[in-house]
Amino acid sequence: MKQPVYSVVIPAYNEQEVIRETYMRLTDVMQKMSETYELIFVNDGSKDQTAYIIAEFCEKDPAVRLINFTRNFGHMSAISAGMEHARGQAIFVIDADLQDPPEVFPIMAEKWKEGYHVVYGKRLQRKGESVFKRLSAKLFYKFIRRMTSVDLPPDTGEFRLIDRQVCDVVNKLPEKNRYIRGLVSWVGFKQVPVEYVREARFAGKTKYPLRKMFLFAMDAITSFSYKPLKLATFAGFLISFVSFLYILYVIYEYFFTDRTVAGWASTIAAILFTQGIVLMILGLMGEYIGRIYTELQNRPNYIIQEIIEKDND
Ligand code: UDP
Ligand code: MG
């Protein structure tokens, strides 16, 4: 199938428990839409049976393609690879875990046919996720909106349809740190949300533990904004100002009272506090310098070991 109407990009990392169900549900939905389609599974270095199971689909079904990475490169890289290999006129992106219902595809396709370039899924409700996950996600989106100047729609993940034209533009963006939903939002075009209920994972468990979520948030913020650097400057000014007032007070004490030896505790406190702030600001600088470094290294976002599809045999 050289140029199908629809491509579906599915990043998968250790999803052996769900991948069969995912394939069946996707096939079901795509066939009902009665247009040509391809399913692009990107196996992001899974350590379980995921790749073998998908390879089985490829043997029977010419609509399926499997991109095997050489190791785990991350969710965003997997989606990037899928988008770069998609040949459809409209590209759906969906997680492998069935948290985002493929049954929403026809609604997205309808909007696309009306002329929208990006149709993104907006979560109305999240089922089966812990209170902590929900709260952290909420804070995450709030914080991102505050810290960046790009208008990132809240409660939006990677579940969306993008038009060929948008896909080409996003693929051409050269940056290595790819926060895809940010990039798609940044490029503009006509974008519209479609609301849906986010289900619990069909099986398996989340690959975004707290540590990864924190790194993800850092990536999201530093790739779209310099505001944290401004915050650092602001903190610097504020602390200098407070210190200045304190110095005035110290001078006053020296000249007008006889309590000058006291104040050891407050000196130590002030030193520790300012040192903390300085370290924090240095860390922040380091974050941006690190990003410049990775961009300069200019390594690829992912390495493909092989692409499996029926046509190739
Ligand atoms: N994923 C991936 N590489 C990774 C981590 C996750 O390709 O390193 C895939 C995973 O298989 C799933 C999607 O990205 O299809 C979203 O991951 P997950 O469901 O674990 O995240 P959550 O929904 O909990 O935020
Ligand atoms: Mg999930």
mmCIF file of C-alpha atoms and ligand atoms in Angstrom:
data_model
loop_
_atom_site.group_PDB
_atom_site.id
_atom_site.type_symbol
_atom_site.label_atom_id
_atom_site.label_comp_id
_atom_site.label_asym_id
_atom_site.label_seq_id
_atom_site.Cartn_x
_atom_site.Cartn_y
_atom_site.Cartn_z
ATOM 1 C CA MET A 1 0.000 0.000 0.000
ATOM 2 C CA LYS A 2 1.904 3.022 -1.186
ATOM 3 C CA GLN A 3 -0.272 5.965 -0.294
ATOM 4 C CA PRO A 4 -3.155 5.151 1.977
ATOM 5 C CA VAL A 5 -5.634 7.781 3.070
ATOM 6 C CA TYR A 6 -4.953 7.163 6.756
ATOM 7 C CA SER A 7 -1.862 6.259 8.729
ATOM 8 C CA VAL A 8 -2.031 5.241 12.365
ATOM 9 C CA VAL A 9 1.128 5.691 14.436
ATOM 10 C CA ILE A 10 1.304 3.477 17.527
ATOM 11 C CA PRO A 11 4.340 3.750 19.853
ATOM 12 C CA ALA A 12 4.740 0.586 21.910
ATOM 13 C CA TYR A 13 7.119 -0.243 24.716
ATOM 14 C CA ASN A 14 6.628 -3.509 26.602
ATOM 15 C CA GLU A 15 2.969 -3.796 25.670
ATOM 16 C CA GLN A 16 2.666 -7.553 25.160
ATOM 17 C CA GLU A 17 -0.477 -7.750 27.307
ATOM 18 C CA VAL A 18 -2.455 -5.294 25.196
ATOM 19 C CA ILE A 19 -0.965 -5.263 21.747
ATOM 20 C CA ARG A 20 -3.254 -7.945 20.275
ATOM 21 C CA GLU A 21 -6.348 -6.204 21.536
ATOM 22 C CA THR A 22 -4.988 -2.891 20.237
ATOM 23 C CA TYR A 23 -4.440 -4.372 16.799
ATOM 24 C CA MET A 24 -7.945 -5.834 16.696
ATOM 25 C CA ARG A 25 -9.691 -2.684 17.871
ATOM 26 C CA LEU A 26 -7.700 -0.500 15.462
ATOM 27 C CA THR A 27 -8.341 -2.827 12.521
ATOM 28 C CA ASP A 28 -12.022 -2.899 13.355
ATOM 29 C CA VAL A 29 -12.307 0.890 13.453
ATOM 30 C CA MET A 30 -10.191 1.460 10.346
ATOM 31 C CA GLN A 31 -12.129 -1.051 8.287
ATOM 32 C CA LYS A 32 -15.411 0.582 9.233
ATOM 33 C CA MET A 33 -14.039 3.891 7.950
ATOM 34 C CA SER A 34 -13.797 2.239 4.516
ATOM 35 C CA GLU A 35 -10.728 4.043 3.228
ATOM 36 C CA THR A 36 -7.229 2.700 2.681
ATOM 37 C CA TYR A 37 -5.069 2.740 5.796
ATOM 38 C CA GLU A 38 -1.792 1.568 7.297
ATOM 39 C CA LEU A 39 -0.917 0.759 10.888
ATOM 40 C CA ILE A 40 2.618 1.758 11.853
ATOM 41 C CA PHE A 41 3.720 0.140 15.078
ATOM 42 C CA VAL A 42 6.919 1.581 16.476
ATOM 43 C CA ASN A 43 8.526 -0.885 18.846
ATOM 44 C CA ASP A 44 10.601 1.275 21.155
ATOM 45 C CA GLY A 45 13.087 -1.383 22.238
ATOM 46 C CA SER A 46 10.612 -3.549 24.138
ATOM 47 C CA LYS A 47 12.158 -6.240 26.312
ATOM 48 C CA ASP A 48 9.122 -8.508 26.134
ATOM 49 C CA GLN A 49 7.274 -10.227 23.280
ATOM 50 C CA THR A 50 5.788 -7.026 21.784
ATOM 51 C CA ALA A 51 7.942 -7.068 18.642
ATOM 52 C CA TYR A 52 7.257 -10.736 17.882
ATOM 53 C CA ILE A 53 3.539 -10.320 18.296
ATOM 54 C CA ILE A 54 3.497 -7.344 15.929
ATOM 55 C CA ALA A 55 5.681 -9.217 13.430
ATOM 56 C CA GLU A 56 2.952 -11.872 13.372
ATOM 57 C CA PHE A 57 0.395 -9.242 12.349
ATOM 58 C CA CYS A 58 2.749 -8.141 9.556
ATOM 59 C CA GLU A 59 2.829 -11.646 8.136
ATOM 60 C CA LYS A 60 -0.915 -11.832 7.655
ATOM 61 C CA ASP A 61 -1.869 -8.209 7.188
ATOM 62 C CA PRO A 62 -0.249 -5.996 4.518
ATOM 63 C CA ALA A 63 -1.680 -2.910 6.242
ATOM 64 C CA VAL A 64 0.702 -3.361 9.174
ATOM 65 C CA ARG A 65 4.250 -2.088 9.361
ATOM 66 C CA LEU A 66 6.630 -2.572 12.242
ATOM 67 C CA ILE A 67 9.536 -0.252 12.950
ATOM 68 C CA ASN A 68 11.992 -1.823 15.363
ATOM 69 C CA PHE A 69 14.329 0.483 17.281
ATOM 70 C CA THR A 70 17.752 -0.737 18.378
ATOM 71 C CA ARG A 71 16.941 0.183 21.979
ATOM 72 C CA ASN A 72 14.493 2.223 24.018
ATOM 73 C CA PHE A 73 14.558 5.805 22.741
ATOM 74 C CA GLY A 74 11.417 7.075 24.465
ATOM 75 C CA HIS A 75 7.788 7.782 23.667
ATOM 76 C CA MET A 76 8.470 11.034 21.779
ATOM 77 C CA SER A 77 11.135 9.486 19.566
ATOM 78 C CA ALA A 78 8.827 6.588 18.750
ATOM 79 C CA ILE A 79 6.108 8.982 17.637
ATOM 80 C CA SER A 80 8.639 11.014 15.622
ATOM 81 C CA ALA A 81 9.735 7.876 13.782
ATOM 82 C CA GLY A 82 6.144 6.890 13.071
ATOM 83 C CA MET A 83 5.320 10.337 11.733
ATOM 84 C CA GLU A 84 8.381 10.326 9.508
ATOM 85 C CA HIS A 85 7.443 6.962 8.003
ATOM 86 C CA ALA A 86 3.714 7.600 7.661
ATOM 87 C CA ARG A 87 2.513 7.803 4.078
ATOM 88 C CA GLY A 88 -1.140 8.666 4.657
ATOM 89 C CA GLN A 89 -2.960 11.885 3.930
ATOM 90 C CA ALA A 90 -4.073 12.086 7.548
ATOM 91 C CA ILE A 91 -2.061 10.652 10.407
ATOM 92 C CA PHE A 92 -3.549 9.398 13.661
ATOM 93 C CA VAL A 93 -1.328 9.095 16.717
ATOM 94 C CA ILE A 94 -2.503 6.797 19.486
ATOM 95 C CA ASP A 95 -0.913 5.054 22.475
ATOM 96 C CA ALA A 96 -0.731 1.285 22.380
ATOM 97 C CA ASP A 97 -2.449 0.845 25.745
ATOM 98 C CA LEU A 98 -6.005 1.671 24.565
ATOM 99 C CA GLN A 99 -6.394 4.496 27.058
ATOM 100 C CA ASP A 100 -7.459 6.633 24.148
ATOM 101 C CA PRO A 101 -10.385 4.974 22.345
ATOM 102 C CA PRO A 102 -9.762 4.395 18.614
ATOM 103 C CA GLU A 103 -13.535 4.689 18.190
ATOM 104 C CA VAL A 104 -12.977 8.469 18.226
ATOM 105 C CA PHE A 105 -11.100 8.258 14.900
ATOM 106 C CA PRO A 106 -14.212 8.626 12.691
ATOM 107 C CA ILE A 107 -15.154 11.836 14.522
ATOM 108 C CA MET A 108 -11.626 13.160 14.056
ATOM 109 C CA ALA A 109 -11.690 12.195 10.387
ATOM 110 C CA GLU A 110 -14.956 14.055 9.932
ATOM 111 C CA LYS A 111 -13.411 17.243 11.331
ATOM 112 C CA TRP A 112 -10.428 16.727 9.060
ATOM 113 C CA LYS A 113 -12.712 16.460 6.055
ATOM 114 C CA GLU A 114 -14.346 19.709 7.177
ATOM 115 C CA GLY A 115 -10.945 21.314 6.687
ATOM 116 C CA TYR A 116 -9.190 21.228 10.064
ATOM 117 C CA HIS A 117 -5.488 20.399 9.986
ATOM 118 C CA VAL A 118 -5.109 19.127 13.520
ATOM 119 C CA VAL A 119 -7.839 17.418 15.531
ATOM 120 C CA TYR A 120 -6.613 16.752 19.055
ATOM 121 C CA GLY A 121 -8.220 14.621 21.716
ATOM 122 C CA LYS A 122 -9.150 16.497 24.864
ATOM 123 C CA ARG A 123 -9.642 14.335 27.951
ATOM 124 C CA LEU A 124 -12.890 14.922 29.762
ATOM 125 C CA GLN A 125 -12.249 12.401 32.472
ATOM 126 C CA ARG A 126 -9.482 10.015 33.379
ATOM 127 C CA LYS A 127 -10.518 6.570 34.471
ATOM 128 C CA GLY A 128 -8.391 4.176 36.454
ATOM 129 C CA GLU A 129 -5.525 6.555 37.138
ATOM 130 C CA SER A 130 -4.383 7.191 40.668
ATOM 131 C CA VAL A 131 -5.253 10.436 42.434
ATOM 132 C CA PHE A 132 -1.548 11.202 42.401
ATOM 133 C CA LYS A 133 -1.254 10.758 38.632
ATOM 134 C CA ARG A 134 -4.290 12.938 38.038
ATOM 135 C CA LEU A 135 -3.085 15.647 40.390
ATOM 136 C CA SER A 136 0.424 15.640 38.970
ATOM 137 C CA ALA A 137 -0.936 15.792 35.432
ATOM 138 C CA LYS A 138 -3.138 18.730 36.374
ATOM 139 C CA LEU A 139 -0.272 20.594 38.010
ATOM 140 C CA PHE A 140 1.916 19.745 35.045
ATOM 141 C CA TYR A 141 -0.426 21.362 32.532
ATOM 142 C CA LYS A 142 -0.998 24.390 34.747
ATOM 143 C CA PHE A 143 2.730 24.864 35.233
ATOM 144 C CA ILE A 144 3.497 24.399 31.540
ATOM 145 C CA ARG A 145 0.925 27.013 30.599
ATOM 146 C CA ARG A 146 2.433 29.429 33.088
ATOM 147 C CA MET A 147 6.006 28.801 32.070
ATOM 148 C CA THR A 148 5.712 28.770 28.296
ATOM 149 C CA SER A 149 4.383 31.237 25.810
ATOM 150 C CA VAL A 150 3.042 28.575 23.438
ATOM 151 C CA ASP A 151 -0.659 28.035 23.901
ATOM 152 C CA LEU A 152 -0.667 24.354 24.808
ATOM 153 C CA PRO A 153 -4.216 23.100 25.189
ATOM 154 C CA PRO A 154 -4.716 21.490 28.625
ATOM 155 C CA ASP A 155 -5.634 17.818 29.049
ATOM 156 C CA THR A 156 -4.242 16.951 25.672
ATOM 157 C CA GLY A 157 -1.829 14.128 25.080
ATOM 158 C CA GLU A 158 -0.525 12.649 21.877
ATOM 159 C CA PHE A 159 -3.911 11.318 20.781
ATOM 160 C CA ARG A 160 -4.737 13.283 17.635
ATOM 161 C CA LEU A 161 -5.147 13.435 13.897
ATOM 162 C CA ILE A 162 -2.773 15.562 11.870
ATOM 163 C CA ASP A 163 -2.944 16.473 8.239
ATOM 164 C CA ARG A 164 -0.159 15.494 5.838
ATOM 165 C CA GLN A 165 0.935 19.130 5.538
ATOM 166 C CA VAL A 166 1.295 19.577 9.317
ATOM 167 C CA CYS A 167 3.109 16.258 9.608
ATOM 168 C CA ASP A 168 5.648 17.369 6.986
ATOM 169 C CA VAL A 169 6.242 20.655 8.769
ATOM 170 C CA VAL A 170 6.697 19.011 12.182
ATOM 171 C CA ASN A 171 9.012 16.371 10.699
ATOM 172 C CA LYS A 172 11.214 19.144 9.351
ATOM 173 C CA LEU A 173 11.644 20.880 12.706
ATOM 174 C CA PRO A 174 15.285 20.154 13.496
ATOM 175 C CA GLU A 175 15.237 20.019 17.268
ATOM 176 C CA LYS A 176 16.386 16.923 19.075
ATOM 177 C CA ASN A 177 14.376 17.356 22.238
ATOM 178 C CA ARG A 178 10.977 16.607 20.812
ATOM 179 C CA TYR A 179 8.010 17.518 22.924
ATOM 180 C CA ILE A 180 5.567 16.596 20.177
ATOM 181 C CA ARG A 181 2.331 18.067 21.472
ATOM 182 C CA GLY A 182 4.186 21.353 21.945
ATOM 183 C CA LEU A 183 5.624 21.278 18.438
ATOM 184 C CA VAL A 184 2.266 20.460 16.857
ATOM 185 C CA SER A 185 0.646 23.277 18.769
ATOM 186 C CA TRP A 186 3.487 25.666 17.914
ATOM 187 C CA VAL A 187 3.237 25.240 14.119
ATOM 188 C CA GLY A 188 -0.245 26.743 14.005
ATOM 189 C CA PHE A 189 -2.728 25.740 11.272
ATOM 190 C CA LYS A 190 -6.407 25.171 11.978
ATOM 191 C CA GLN A 191 -6.681 23.108 15.136
ATOM 192 C CA VAL A 192 -9.777 21.835 16.874
ATOM 193 C CA PRO A 193 -10.367 19.645 19.955
ATOM 194 C CA VAL A 194 -12.546 16.559 20.167
ATOM 195 C CA GLU A 195 -13.587 15.587 23.678
ATOM 196 C CA TYR A 196 -13.384 12.026 24.923
ATOM 197 C CA VAL A 197 -13.162 10.007 28.105
ATOM 198 C CA ARG A 198 -9.729 8.644 28.901
ATOM 199 C CA GLU A 199 -10.059 4.978 29.846
ATOM 200 C CA ALA A 200 -7.974 2.979 32.239
ATOM 201 C CA ARG A 201 -5.095 1.109 30.685
ATOM 202 C CA PHE A 202 -6.402 -2.101 29.085
ATOM 203 C CA ALA A 203 -3.510 -4.054 30.623
ATOM 204 C CA GLY A 204 0.116 -3.605 31.549
ATOM 205 C CA LYS A 205 1.371 -0.685 33.573
ATOM 206 C CA THR A 206 2.393 2.910 32.985
ATOM 207 C CA LYS A 207 5.870 3.579 31.641
ATOM 208 C CA TYR A 208 5.886 7.059 33.098
ATOM 209 C CA PRO A 209 6.957 6.738 36.728
ATOM 210 C CA LEU A 210 7.509 9.895 38.737
ATOM 211 C CA ARG A 211 11.142 10.289 37.696
ATOM 212 C CA LYS A 212 10.281 10.158 33.991
ATOM 213 C CA MET A 213 7.380 12.549 34.485
ATOM 214 C CA PHE A 214 9.711 15.061 36.098
ATOM 215 C CA LEU A 215 12.223 14.796 33.246
ATOM 216 C CA PHE A 216 9.384 15.096 30.768
ATOM 217 C CA ALA A 217 8.150 18.282 32.439
ATOM 218 C CA MET A 218 11.672 19.724 32.377
ATOM 219 C CA ASP A 219 11.923 18.957 28.655
ATOM 220 C CA ALA A 220 8.544 20.472 27.968
ATOM 221 C CA ILE A 221 9.357 23.695 29.782
ATOM 222 C CA THR A 222 12.898 24.216 28.602
ATOM 223 C CA SER A 223 12.036 23.512 24.984
ATOM 224 C CA PHE A 224 9.391 26.201 24.870
ATOM 225 C CA SER A 225 10.446 28.956 27.151
ATOM 226 C CA TYR A 226 13.152 31.110 28.646
ATOM 227 C CA LYS A 227 10.879 32.088 31.499
ATOM 228 C CA PRO A 228 12.725 29.923 34.057
ATOM 229 C CA LEU A 229 15.857 31.905 33.265
ATOM 230 C CA LYS A 230 13.956 35.125 33.884
ATOM 231 C CA LEU A 231 12.702 33.645 37.117
ATOM 232 C CA ALA A 232 16.325 33.081 38.107
ATOM 233 C CA THR A 233 17.177 36.694 37.398
ATOM 234 C CA PHE A 234 14.149 37.836 39.357
ATOM 235 C CA ALA A 235 15.114 35.663 42.339
ATOM 236 C CA GLY A 236 18.617 37.117 42.153
ATOM 237 C CA PHE A 237 17.312 40.665 42.260
ATOM 238 C CA LEU A 238 14.891 39.947 45.066
ATOM 239 C CA ILE A 239 17.562 38.358 47.224
ATOM 240 C CA SER A 240 20.026 41.176 46.571
ATOM 241 C CA PHE A 241 17.365 43.689 47.567
ATOM 242 C CA VAL A 242 16.506 41.883 50.796
ATOM 243 C CA SER A 243 20.213 41.513 51.580
ATOM 244 C CA PHE A 244 20.695 45.234 51.021
ATOM 245 C CA LEU A 245 17.950 46.046 53.529
ATOM 246 C CA TYR A 246 19.546 43.634 55.965
ATOM 247 C CA ILE A 247 22.928 45.327 55.570
ATOM 248 C CA LEU A 248 21.319 48.659 56.406
ATOM 249 C CA TYR A 249 19.927 47.040 59.551
ATOM 250 C CA VAL A 250 23.331 45.596 60.455
ATOM 251 C CA ILE A 251 24.961 49.034 60.088
ATOM 252 C CA TYR A 252 22.274 50.502 62.259
ATOM 253 C CA GLU A 253 22.925 47.875 64.936
ATOM 254 C CA TYR A 254 26.660 48.476 64.791
ATOM 255 C CA PHE A 255 26.405 52.191 65.352
ATOM 256 C CA PHE A 256 23.407 52.543 67.605
ATOM 257 C CA THR A 257 23.264 49.401 69.781
ATOM 258 C CA ASP A 258 25.759 47.221 71.615
ATOM 259 C CA ARG A 259 24.421 43.863 70.404
ATOM 260 C CA THR A 260 26.890 43.470 67.531
ATOM 261 C CA VAL A 261 28.380 40.044 68.338
ATOM 262 C CA ALA A 262 25.014 38.395 68.257
ATOM 263 C CA GLY A 263 23.734 37.390 64.856
ATOM 264 C CA TRP A 264 25.884 34.384 64.133
ATOM 265 C CA ALA A 265 22.767 32.310 63.511
ATOM 266 C CA SER A 266 21.294 34.768 61.079
ATOM 267 C CA THR A 267 24.597 35.009 59.199
ATOM 268 C CA ILE A 268 24.726 31.270 58.717
ATOM 269 C CA ALA A 269 21.081 31.198 57.705
ATOM 270 C CA ALA A 270 21.621 33.920 55.135
ATOM 271 C CA ILE A 271 24.675 32.174 53.690
ATOM 272 C CA LEU A 272 22.940 28.834 53.404
ATOM 273 C CA PHE A 273 19.878 30.398 51.849
ATOM 274 C CA THR A 274 21.748 32.387 49.223
ATOM 275 C CA GLN A 275 24.002 29.448 48.429
ATOM 276 C CA GLY A 276 20.904 27.364 47.839
ATOM 277 C CA ILE A 277 19.475 29.941 45.482
ATOM 278 C CA VAL A 278 22.762 30.273 43.614
ATOM 279 C CA LEU A 279 22.994 26.525 43.166
ATOM 280 C CA MET A 280 19.432 26.390 41.922
ATOM 281 C CA ILE A 281 20.088 29.092 39.361
ATOM 282 C CA LEU A 282 23.286 27.377 38.246
ATOM 283 C CA GLY A 283 21.333 24.160 37.807
ATOM 284 C CA LEU A 284 18.811 25.999 35.697
ATOM 285 C CA MET A 285 21.556 27.426 33.504
ATOM 286 C CA GLY A 286 23.000 23.929 33.226
ATOM 287 C CA GLU A 287 19.657 22.655 32.026
ATOM 288 C CA TYR A 288 19.692 25.014 29.075
ATOM 289 C CA ILE A 289 23.378 24.472 28.366
ATOM 290 C CA GLY A 290 22.730 20.729 28.366
ATOM 291 C CA ARG A 291 20.044 21.260 25.760
ATOM 292 C CA ILE A 292 22.392 23.321 23.598
ATOM 293 C CA TYR A 293 24.890 20.491 23.939
ATOM 294 C CA THR A 294 22.468 17.804 22.755
ATOM 295 C CA GLU A 295 21.365 19.966 19.836
ATOM 296 C CA LEU A 296 25.011 20.524 18.859
ATOM 297 C CA GLN A 297 25.854 16.843 19.028
ATOM 298 C CA ASN A 298 23.173 16.459 16.421
ATOM 299 C CA ARG A 299 22.682 12.771 16.979
ATOM 300 C CA PRO A 300 19.573 11.171 15.541
ATOM 301 C CA ASN A 301 16.495 10.893 17.773
ATOM 302 C CA TYR A 302 16.374 7.162 17.253
ATOM 303 C CA ILE A 303 18.068 4.328 15.368
ATOM 304 C CA ILE A 304 16.018 1.861 13.387
ATOM 305 C CA GLN A 305 17.142 -1.732 13.377
ATOM 306 C CA GLU A 306 14.665 -2.934 10.781
ATOM 307 C CA ILE A 307 11.310 -2.255 9.215
ATOM 308 C CA ILE A 308 9.042 -5.254 8.772
ATOM 309 C CA GLU A 309 6.139 -5.305 6.344
ATOM 310 C CA LYS A 310 4.558 -7.780 4.014
ATOM 311 C CA ASP A 311 5.345 -5.911 0.764
ATOM 312 C CA ASN A 312 9.079 -6.096 1.446
ATOM 313 C CA ASP A 313 9.322 -9.852 1.362
HETATM 314 N N1 UDP B 1 6.039 4.304 25.309
HETATM 315 C C1 UDP B 1 7.111 4.209 24.417
HETATM 316 N N2 UDP B 1 8.387 4.351 24.914
HETATM 317 C C2 UDP B 1 8.640 4.601 26.246
HETATM 318 C C3 UDP B 1 7.522 4.723 27.128
HETATM 319 C C4 UDP B 1 6.243 4.570 26.627
HETATM 320 O O1 UDP B 1 6.937 4.005 23.227
HETATM 321 O O2 UDP B 1 9.803 4.706 26.609
HETATM 322 C C5 UDP B 1 4.667 4.137 24.773
HETATM 323 C C6 UDP B 1 3.807 3.152 25.540
HETATM 324 O O3 UDP B 1 3.943 1.840 25.006
HETATM 325 C C7 UDP B 1 2.412 3.699 25.312
HETATM 326 C C8 UDP B 1 2.640 5.198 25.235
HETATM 327 O O4 UDP B 1 4.014 5.371 24.915
HETATM 328 O O5 UDP B 1 1.868 3.274 24.090
HETATM 329 C C9 UDP B 1 2.278 5.925 26.504
HETATM 330 O O6 UDP B 1 2.926 5.332 27.614
HETATM 331 P P1 UDP B 1 2.146 5.047 28.967
HETATM 332 O O7 UDP B 1 0.795 4.492 28.698
HETATM 333 O O8 UDP B 1 3.043 4.205 29.813
HETATM 334 O O9 UDP B 1 2.029 6.491 29.599
HETATM 335 P P2 UDP B 1 0.771 7.086 30.434
HETATM 336 O O10 UDP B 1 -0.453 6.847 29.605
HETATM 337 O O11 UDP B 1 0.760 6.324 31.709
HETATM 338 O O12 UDP B 1 1.105 8.527 30.581
HETATM 339 MG MG MG B 2 -1.078 5.100 28.926
#
